[in-house]
PDB file of C-alpha atoms in Angstrom:
ATOM      1  CA  MET J   1     103.389 185.715 202.162  1.00  0.00           C
ATOM      2  CA  PRO J   2     105.917 183.132 203.469  1.00  0.00           C
ATOM      3  CA  SER J   3     109.189 184.540 204.801  1.00  0.00           C
ATOM      4  CA  ASP J   4     112.809 183.615 204.111  1.00  0.00           C
ATOM      5  CA  VAL J   5     112.734 181.503 207.269  1.00  0.00           C
ATOM      6  CA  GLU J   6     109.734 179.492 206.095  1.00  0.00           C
ATOM      7  CA  TYR J   7     111.267 178.793 202.704  1.00  0.00           C
ATOM      8  CA  LEU J   8     114.529 177.689 204.302  1.00  0.00           C
ATOM      9  CA  ARG J   9     112.675 175.358 206.652  1.00  0.00           C
ATOM     10  CA  ARG J  10     110.927 173.895 203.618  1.00  0.00           C
ATOM     11  CA  ALA J  11     114.333 173.390 202.000  1.00  0.00           C
ATOM     12  CA  MET J  12     115.519 171.520 205.106  1.00  0.00           C
ATOM     13  CA  ARG J  13     112.454 169.272 205.045  1.00  0.00           C
ATOM     14  CA  LEU J  14     113.300 168.424 201.449  1.00  0.00           C
ATOM     15  CA  ALA J  15     116.933 167.799 202.420  1.00  0.00           C
ATOM     16  CA  ARG J  16     115.869 165.153 204.944  1.00  0.00           C
ATOM     17  CA  LYS J  17     114.552 162.998 202.089  1.00  0.00           C
ATOM     18  CA  GLY J  18     118.174 162.135 201.412  1.00  0.00           C
ATOM     19  CA  VAL J  19     118.822 160.737 204.911  1.00  0.00           C
ATOM     20  CA  GLY J  20     120.764 157.487 204.682  1.00  0.00           C
ATOM     21  CA  LYS J  21     121.417 157.879 200.956  1.00  0.00           C
ATOM     22  CA  VAL J  22     123.904 160.719 200.416  1.00  0.00           C
ATOM     23  CA  SER J  23     126.801 159.987 202.795  1.00  0.00           C
ATOM     24  CA  PRO J  24     129.504 161.234 202.827  1.00  0.00           C
ATOM     25  CA  ASN J  25     127.845 164.169 201.038  1.00  0.00           C
ATOM     26  CA  PRO J  26     125.649 166.638 202.953  1.00  0.00           C
ATOM     27  CA  LEU J  27     121.861 166.717 203.111  1.00  0.00           C
ATOM     28  CA  VAL J  28     120.714 169.614 200.939  1.00  0.00           C
ATOM     29  CA  GLY J  29     117.318 170.905 199.881  1.00  0.00           C
ATOM     30  CA  CYS J  30     116.481 173.802 197.583  1.00  0.00           C
ATOM     31  CA  VAL J  31     113.378 175.923 196.927  1.00  0.00           C
ATOM     32  CA  LEU J  32     112.927 178.448 194.103  1.00  0.00           C
ATOM     33  CA  VAL J  33     110.448 181.274 194.645  1.00  0.00           C
ATOM     34  CA  LYS J  34     109.203 183.862 192.163  1.00  0.00           C
ATOM     35  CA  GLY J  35     106.443 186.382 192.732  1.00  0.00           C
ATOM     36  CA  GLY J  36     105.591 184.768 196.062  1.00  0.00           C
ATOM     37  CA  ARG J  37     105.089 181.324 194.504  1.00  0.00           C
ATOM     38  CA  ILE J  38     107.280 178.231 194.567  1.00  0.00           C
ATOM     39  CA  VAL J  39     108.353 177.464 190.999  1.00  0.00           C
ATOM     40  CA  GLY J  40     110.807 174.647 191.657  1.00  0.00           C
ATOM     41  CA  GLU J  41     112.078 172.332 194.384  1.00  0.00           C
ATOM     42  CA  GLY J  42     114.826 169.757 194.685  1.00  0.00           C
ATOM     43  CA  TYR J  43     117.021 167.801 197.072  1.00  0.00           C
ATOM     44  CA  HIS J  44     120.193 165.726 196.888  1.00  0.00           C
ATOM     45  CA  PRO J  45     118.721 162.219 196.459  1.00  0.00           C
ATOM     46  CA  TYR J  46     121.787 159.960 196.659  1.00  0.00           C
ATOM     47  CA  PHE J  47     125.582 160.037 196.628  1.00  0.00           C
ATOM     48  CA  GLY J  48     126.734 160.925 193.133  1.00  0.00           C
ATOM     49  CA  GLY J  49     123.283 162.153 192.145  1.00  0.00           C
ATOM     50  CA  PRO J  50     122.247 165.667 191.102  1.00  0.00           C
ATOM     51  CA  HIS J  51     122.604 168.392 193.699  1.00  0.00           C
ATOM     52  CA  ALA J  52     119.508 170.011 195.176  1.00  0.00           C
ATOM     53  CA  GLU J  53     119.976 173.262 193.251  1.00  0.00           C
ATOM     54  CA  ILE J  54     120.174 171.423 189.926  1.00  0.00           C
ATOM     55  CA  GLY J  55     116.990 169.482 190.630  1.00  0.00           C
ATOM     56  CA  ALA J  56     115.106 172.644 191.565  1.00  0.00           C
ATOM     57  CA  LEU J  57     116.363 174.566 188.518  1.00  0.00           C
ATOM     58  CA  GLU J  58     115.398 171.762 186.170  1.00  0.00           C
ATOM     59  CA  LYS J  59     111.872 171.672 187.586  1.00  0.00           C
ATOM     60  CA  ALA J  60     111.495 175.421 187.344  1.00  0.00           C
ATOM     61  CA  GLY J  61     112.832 175.698 183.799  1.00  0.00           C
ATOM     62  CA  PRO J  62     112.391 179.234 182.382  1.00  0.00           C
ATOM     63  CA  LYS J  63     110.493 180.289 185.518  1.00  0.00           C
ATOM     64  CA  ALA J  64     113.801 180.288 187.399  1.00  0.00           C
ATOM     65  CA  ARG J  65     114.873 183.589 185.796  1.00  0.00           C
ATOM     66  CA  GLU J  66     114.770 186.393 188.396  1.00  0.00           C
ATOM     67  CA  ALA J  67     113.648 183.914 191.084  1.00  0.00           C
ATOM     68  CA  ALA J  68     115.038 183.673 194.619  1.00  0.00           C
ATOM     69  CA  LEU J  69     116.867 180.471 195.537  1.00  0.00           C
ATOM     70  CA  TYR J  70     116.668 179.100 199.100  1.00  0.00           C
ATOM     71  CA  VAL J  71     119.145 176.413 200.168  1.00  0.00           C
ATOM     72  CA  ASN J  72     120.417 175.173 203.527  1.00  0.00           C
ATOM     73  CA  LEU J  73     124.080 174.975 202.416  1.00  0.00           C
ATOM     74  CA  GLU J  74     126.302 177.215 200.301  1.00  0.00           C
ATOM     75  CA  PRO J  75     126.098 176.287 196.597  1.00  0.00           C
ATOM     76  CA  CYS J  76     129.258 174.529 195.410  1.00  0.00           C
ATOM     77  CA  ASN J  77     131.566 176.154 192.899  1.00  0.00           C
ATOM     78  CA  CYS J  78     133.817 173.163 192.120  1.00  0.00           C
ATOM     79  CA  TRP J  79     133.728 170.022 190.028  1.00  0.00           C
ATOM     80  CA  GLY J  80     133.200 166.686 191.754  1.00  0.00           C
ATOM     81  CA  LYS J  81     130.880 163.923 190.604  1.00  0.00           C
ATOM     82  CA  THR J  82     128.718 166.737 189.201  1.00  0.00           C
ATOM     83  CA  GLY J  83     129.365 170.242 187.909  1.00  0.00           C
ATOM     84  CA  PRO J  84     129.395 173.434 190.014  1.00  0.00           C
ATOM     85  CA  CYS J  85     125.973 174.612 191.152  1.00  0.00           C
ATOM     86  CA  THR J  86     127.075 178.256 190.992  1.00  0.00           C
ATOM     87  CA  ALA J  87     127.483 177.984 187.216  1.00  0.00           C
ATOM     88  CA  ALA J  88     123.955 176.592 186.856  1.00  0.00           C
ATOM     89  CA  ILE J  89     122.565 179.327 189.129  1.00  0.00           C
ATOM     90  CA  LEU J  90     124.198 182.044 187.039  1.00  0.00           C
ATOM     91  CA  GLN J  91     123.016 180.511 183.790  1.00  0.00           C
ATOM     92  CA  ALA J  92     119.437 180.256 185.077  1.00  0.00           C
ATOM     93  CA  GLY J  93     119.321 183.969 185.906  1.00  0.00           C
ATOM     94  CA  ILE J  94     118.658 183.668 189.635  1.00  0.00           C
ATOM     95  CA  SER J  95     118.460 187.120 191.251  1.00  0.00           C
ATOM     96  CA  ARG J  96     118.827 186.266 194.947  1.00  0.00           C
ATOM     97  CA  VAL J  97     120.294 183.412 197.001  1.00  0.00           C
ATOM     98  CA  VAL J  98     119.451 182.781 200.655  1.00  0.00           C
ATOM     99  CA  ALA J  99     121.560 180.088 202.337  1.00  0.00           C
ATOM    100  CA  SER J 100     121.681 178.979 205.948  1.00  0.00           C
ATOM    101  CA  MET J 101     125.416 178.416 206.189  1.00  0.00           C
ATOM    102  CA  ALA J 102     128.724 178.303 204.384  1.00  0.00           C
ATOM    103  CA  ASP J 103     130.047 174.931 203.285  1.00  0.00           C
ATOM    104  CA  PRO J 104     133.091 173.998 205.457  1.00  0.00           C
ATOM    105  CA  ASP J 105     134.617 172.016 202.585  1.00  0.00           C
ATOM    106  CA  PRO J 106     137.781 174.029 201.798  1.00  0.00           C
ATOM    107  CA  ARG J 107     137.103 173.643 198.071  1.00  0.00           C
ATOM    108  CA  VAL J 108     133.871 175.583 198.519  1.00  0.00           C
ATOM    109  CA  SER J 109     133.928 177.508 201.806  1.00  0.00           C
ATOM    110  CA  GLY J 110     132.979 181.096 200.992  1.00  0.00           C
ATOM    111  CA  LYS J 111     134.003 180.710 197.359  1.00  0.00           C
ATOM    112  CA  GLY J 112     130.504 179.814 196.207  1.00  0.00           C
ATOM    113  CA  PHE J 113     129.077 182.955 197.783  1.00  0.00           C
ATOM    114  CA  GLN J 114     131.910 185.002 196.323  1.00  0.00           C
ATOM    115  CA  VAL J 115     131.226 183.821 192.772  1.00  0.00           C
ATOM    116  CA  LEU J 116     127.532 184.674 193.117  1.00  0.00           C
ATOM    117  CA  ARG J 117     128.142 188.102 194.595  1.00  0.00           C
ATOM    118  CA  GLN J 118     130.699 188.982 191.941  1.00  0.00           C
ATOM    119  CA  ALA J 119     128.070 188.163 189.329  1.00  0.00           C
ATOM    120  CA  GLY J 120     125.659 190.658 190.899  1.00  0.00           C
ATOM    121  CA  ILE J 121     123.442 188.178 192.715  1.00  0.00           C
ATOM    122  CA  GLN J 122     122.175 189.278 196.126  1.00  0.00           C
ATOM    123  CA  VAL J 123     123.357 186.748 198.745  1.00  0.00           C
ATOM    124  CA  ARG J 124     122.123 186.343 202.315  1.00  0.00           C
ATOM    125  CA  SER J 125     123.688 183.727 204.591  1.00  0.00           C
ATOM    126  CA  GLY J 126     123.506 182.709 208.246  1.00  0.00           C
ATOM    127  CA  LEU J 127     119.719 182.413 208.545  1.00  0.00           C
ATOM    128  CA  LEU J 128     118.733 179.316 210.593  1.00  0.00           C
ATOM    129  CA  GLU J 129     122.390 178.321 210.751  1.00  0.00           C
ATOM    130  CA  ALA J 130     121.998 176.375 214.017  1.00  0.00           C
ATOM    131  CA  GLU J 131     119.261 174.223 212.477  1.00  0.00           C
ATOM    132  CA  ALA J 132     121.286 173.739 209.318  1.00  0.00           C
ATOM    133  CA  ARG J 133     124.337 172.641 211.291  1.00  0.00           C
ATOM    134  CA  ASP J 134     122.255 170.205 213.320  1.00  0.00           C
ATOM    135  CA  LEU J 135     120.855 168.719 210.096  1.00  0.00           C
ATOM    136  CA  ASN J 136     124.333 167.979 208.763  1.00  0.00           C
ATOM    137  CA  ARG J 137     126.271 167.058 211.908  1.00  0.00           C
ATOM    138  CA  PRO J 138     127.879 163.923 210.369  1.00  0.00           C
ATOM    139  CA  TYR J 139     129.009 165.869 207.295  1.00  0.00           C
ATOM    140  CA  LEU J 140     130.415 168.732 209.357  1.00  0.00           C
ATOM    141  CA  ILE J 141     132.387 166.410 211.654  1.00  0.00           C
ATOM    142  CA  TRP J 142     133.803 164.497 208.698  1.00  0.00           C
ATOM    143  CA  THR J 143     134.692 167.626 206.736  1.00  0.00           C
ATOM    144  CA  THR J 144     136.276 169.610 209.564  1.00  0.00           C
ATOM    145  CA  GLN J 145     137.794 166.868 211.755  1.00  0.00           C
ATOM    146  CA  LYS J 146     138.259 163.968 209.319  1.00  0.00           C
ATOM    147  CA  ARG J 147     136.576 161.500 211.641  1.00  0.00           C
ATOM    148  CA  PRO J 148     133.212 159.770 211.617  1.00  0.00           C
ATOM    149  CA  TYR J 149     130.213 161.046 213.540  1.00  0.00           C
ATOM    150  CA  VAL J 150     129.625 158.435 216.257  1.00  0.00           C
ATOM    151  CA  ILE J 151     126.308 157.575 217.915  1.00  0.00           C
ATOM    152  CA  LEU J 152     126.298 155.472 221.098  1.00  0.00           C
ATOM    153  CA  LYS J 153     123.153 153.350 221.291  1.00  0.00           C
ATOM    154  CA  SER J 154     122.264 151.815 224.636  1.00  0.00           C
ATOM    155  CA  ALA J 155     119.017 150.606 226.181  1.00  0.00           C
ATOM    156  CA  ALA J 156     118.974 150.932 229.967  1.00  0.00           C
ATOM    157  CA  THR J 157     116.505 150.659 232.827  1.00  0.00           C
ATOM    158  CA  LEU J 158     115.827 153.575 235.152  1.00  0.00           C
ATOM    159  CA  ASP J 159     118.322 152.154 237.639  1.00  0.00           C
ATOM    160  CA  GLY J 160     121.057 151.925 235.006  1.00  0.00           C
ATOM    161  CA  LYS J 161     120.896 148.223 234.078  1.00  0.00           C
ATOM    162  CA  ILE J 162     121.320 147.041 230.467  1.00  0.00           C
ATOM    163  CA  ALA J 163     120.313 143.380 231.002  1.00  0.00           C
ATOM    164  CA  ALA J 164     118.666 141.074 233.515  1.00  0.00           C
ATOM    165  CA  ARG J 165     120.873 139.711 236.287  1.00  0.00           C
ATOM    166  CA  ASN J 166     120.715 136.182 234.842  1.00  0.00           C
ATOM    167  CA  GLY J 167     121.685 137.449 231.381  1.00  0.00           C
ATOM    168  CA  LYS J 168     118.695 135.813 229.673  1.00  0.00           C
ATOM    169  CA  SER J 169     116.896 138.987 228.625  1.00  0.00           C
ATOM    170  CA  ARG J 170     117.320 139.643 224.924  1.00  0.00           C
ATOM    171  CA  TRP J 171     115.551 143.008 225.046  1.00  0.00           C
ATOM    172  CA  ILE J 172     114.749 145.365 227.878  1.00  0.00           C
ATOM    173  CA  SER J 173     113.282 148.014 225.579  1.00  0.00           C
ATOM    174  CA  SER J 174     109.973 148.287 223.731  1.00  0.00           C
ATOM    175  CA  LYS J 175     109.020 147.384 220.175  1.00  0.00           C
ATOM    176  CA  ALA J 176     108.725 151.096 219.378  1.00  0.00           C
ATOM    177  CA  SER J 177     112.295 151.766 220.512  1.00  0.00           C
ATOM    178  CA  ARG J 178     113.593 148.796 218.524  1.00  0.00           C
ATOM    179  CA  ASN J 179     111.834 150.094 215.403  1.00  0.00           C
ATOM    180  CA  TYR J 180     113.506 153.456 215.984  1.00  0.00           C
ATOM    181  CA  VAL J 181     116.900 151.739 216.183  1.00  0.00           C
ATOM    182  CA  HIS J 182     116.216 149.921 212.914  1.00  0.00           C
ATOM    183  CA  ARG J 183     115.447 153.251 211.239  1.00  0.00           C
ATOM    184  CA  LEU J 184     118.579 154.747 212.773  1.00  0.00           C
ATOM    185  CA  ARG J 185     120.676 151.917 211.336  1.00  0.00           C
ATOM    186  CA  SER J 186     119.420 152.758 207.851  1.00  0.00           C
ATOM    187  CA  GLN J 187     120.788 156.295 208.287  1.00  0.00           C
ATOM    188  CA  VAL J 188     124.367 155.418 209.224  1.00  0.00           C
ATOM    189  CA  ASP J 189     127.260 153.941 207.263  1.00  0.00           C
ATOM    190  CA  ALA J 190     128.347 151.314 209.793  1.00  0.00           C
ATOM    191  CA  ILE J 191     127.497 149.705 213.126  1.00  0.00           C
ATOM    192  CA  LEU J 192     130.138 148.455 215.584  1.00  0.00           C
ATOM    193  CA  VAL J 193     129.727 145.760 218.270  1.00  0.00           C
ATOM    194  CA  GLY J 194     131.943 143.454 220.283  1.00  0.00           C
ATOM    195  CA  THR J 195     132.123 139.697 220.699  1.00  0.00           C
ATOM    196  CA  ARG J 196     129.815 139.433 223.717  1.00  0.00           C
ATOM    197  CA  THR J 197     126.973 141.208 221.926  1.00  0.00           C
ATOM    198  CA  VAL J 198     127.190 138.710 219.073  1.00  0.00           C
ATOM    199  CA  LEU J 199     127.452 135.681 221.378  1.00  0.00           C
ATOM    200  CA  GLN J 200     124.686 136.686 223.787  1.00  0.00           C
ATOM    201  CA  ASP J 201     122.153 138.328 221.449  1.00  0.00           C
ATOM    202  CA  ASP J 202     123.031 136.791 218.056  1.00  0.00           C
ATOM    203  CA  PRO J 203     121.737 139.943 216.288  1.00  0.00           C
ATOM    204  CA  GLU J 204     121.493 140.551 212.565  1.00  0.00           C
ATOM    205  CA  LEU J 205     122.410 144.244 212.957  1.00  0.00           C
ATOM    206  CA  THR J 206     120.397 145.208 209.874  1.00  0.00           C
ATOM    207  CA  SER J 207     117.715 147.819 209.334  1.00  0.00           C
ATOM    208  CA  HIS J 208     115.036 145.080 209.185  1.00  0.00           C
ATOM    209  CA  GLY J 209     113.523 146.527 206.025  1.00  0.00           C
ATOM    210  CA  GLN J 210     113.550 150.149 207.210  1.00  0.00           C
ATOM    211  CA  GLY J 211     116.107 151.122 204.536  1.00  0.00           C
ATOM    212  CA  LYS J 212     119.668 150.307 203.539  1.00  0.00           C
ATOM    213  CA  ASN J 213     121.720 148.091 205.820  1.00  0.00           C
ATOM    214  CA  PRO J 214     124.862 149.485 207.462  1.00  0.00           C
ATOM    215  CA  VAL J 215     128.236 147.779 207.212  1.00  0.00           C
ATOM    216  CA  ARG J 216     128.542 145.502 210.267  1.00  0.00           C
ATOM    217  CA  ILE J 217     131.899 145.802 212.064  1.00  0.00           C
ATOM    218  CA  ILE J 218     132.595 143.105 214.662  1.00  0.00           C
ATOM    219  CA  LEU J 219     135.471 143.284 217.173  1.00  0.00           C
ATOM    220  CA  ASP J 220     136.595 139.723 217.996  1.00  0.00           C
ATOM    221  CA  ALA J 221     140.044 139.979 219.591  1.00  0.00           C
ATOM    222  CA  GLY J 222     139.787 136.441 220.989  1.00  0.00           C
ATOM    223  CA  GLY J 223     138.887 134.819 217.676  1.00  0.00           C
ATOM    224  CA  VAL J 224     135.872 132.949 219.085  1.00  0.00           C
ATOM    225  CA  LEU J 225     133.132 133.719 216.547  1.00  0.00           C
ATOM    226  CA  THR J 226     131.930 131.303 213.877  1.00  0.00           C
ATOM    227  CA  PRO J 227     130.155 131.678 210.523  1.00  0.00           C
ATOM    228  CA  GLN J 228     126.931 130.435 212.140  1.00  0.00           C
ATOM    229  CA  GLN J 229     126.288 133.777 213.861  1.00  0.00           C
ATOM    230  CA  LYS J 230     123.596 135.892 212.146  1.00  0.00           C
ATOM    231  CA  VAL J 231     125.928 138.835 211.542  1.00  0.00           C
ATOM    232  CA  PHE J 232     127.612 136.680 208.895  1.00  0.00           C
ATOM    233  CA  ASN J 233     124.372 135.757 207.096  1.00  0.00           C
ATOM    234  CA  GLY J 234     125.206 137.683 203.923  1.00  0.00           C
ATOM    235  CA  SER J 235     122.296 140.142 204.189  1.00  0.00           C
ATOM    236  CA  ALA J 236     124.807 142.978 204.645  1.00  0.00           C
ATOM    237  CA  GLN J 237     128.552 143.485 204.399  1.00  0.00           C
ATOM    238  CA  THR J 238     130.418 142.411 207.539  1.00  0.00           C
ATOM    239  CA  LEU J 239     133.965 143.291 208.591  1.00  0.00           C
ATOM    240  CA  LEU J 240     135.477 141.035 211.257  1.00  0.00           C
ATOM    241  CA  MET J 241     138.336 142.606 213.228  1.00  0.00           C
ATOM    242  CA  THR J 242     140.650 140.413 215.295  1.00  0.00           C
ATOM    243  CA  SER J 243     144.131 140.323 216.826  1.00  0.00           C
ATOM    244  CA  GLY J 244     147.134 139.322 214.744  1.00  0.00           C
ATOM    245  CA  LYS J 245     147.615 136.010 216.538  1.00  0.00           C
ATOM    246  CA  ASN J 246     144.038 134.896 215.746  1.00  0.00           C
ATOM    247  CA  PHE J 247     143.887 136.110 212.156  1.00  0.00           C
ATOM    248  CA  ASN J 248     144.916 132.828 210.521  1.00  0.00           C
ATOM    249  CA  LEU J 249     142.638 130.853 212.833  1.00  0.00           C
ATOM    250  CA  LEU J 250     139.576 132.882 211.880  1.00  0.00           C
ATOM    251  CA  ALA J 251     140.564 132.954 208.201  1.00  0.00           C
ATOM    252  CA  LYS J 252     140.617 129.128 208.078  1.00  0.00           C
ATOM    253  CA  ARG J 253     137.374 128.855 210.040  1.00  0.00           C
ATOM    254  CA  PHE J 254     135.502 131.128 207.645  1.00  0.00           C
ATOM    255  CA  GLU J 255     137.095 129.684 204.497  1.00  0.00           C
ATOM    256  CA  LYS J 256     135.352 126.380 205.202  1.00  0.00           C
ATOM    257  CA  GLU J 257     131.923 127.986 204.750  1.00  0.00           C
TER     258      GLU J 257
END
């Protein structure tokens, strides 16, 4: 019979289906087990959508009564875009909750577990916590430090070079690595580059069909860019940042388009 660890790992696999769709919410998956059989599963599909626990409970229906609920993050006990998951868990008659970690959101942290325990539900937490924290690194950084989770992407040769000496190389990486980067772009909220990247590579900075496109943020302190560059092609939102002295210049240049 599968163990608590196996069910939690299954919940995390479900949670990953929400990658690139739930930000700034966390990735959450949920598995309901009764009599050694899975009776319901769910995950948080998109920001503002139903939470993982709600999806699993709805699929299980009456079979949820006396079932064990496995989830990678503490069930919420507060109102947001949706109702509290703890209330739904209590109403469904769940007998046991196994969660990997507490939710660091101060509205929830520990309070969800407390509500469940006070209602007589057996609660186990801390199992596979390292894996659960790794799954939700962007959410944890945002919730605890109020800053974005930043990824530095750089392609480099073994001797530390990022371009050919003559500057004519557009790529020094492989097609496989570029496809990975396109997938990575679909998982983040924004991508940031400077003027020289736009001038030398003329990139689109999109996911190239791998998923949603990130917001493109361009740093142009010198005010040298024009609407002809591909990052301004309208396929994704673009924010152009410049110095105060060049603001009016760029505003007029882009108003003509």
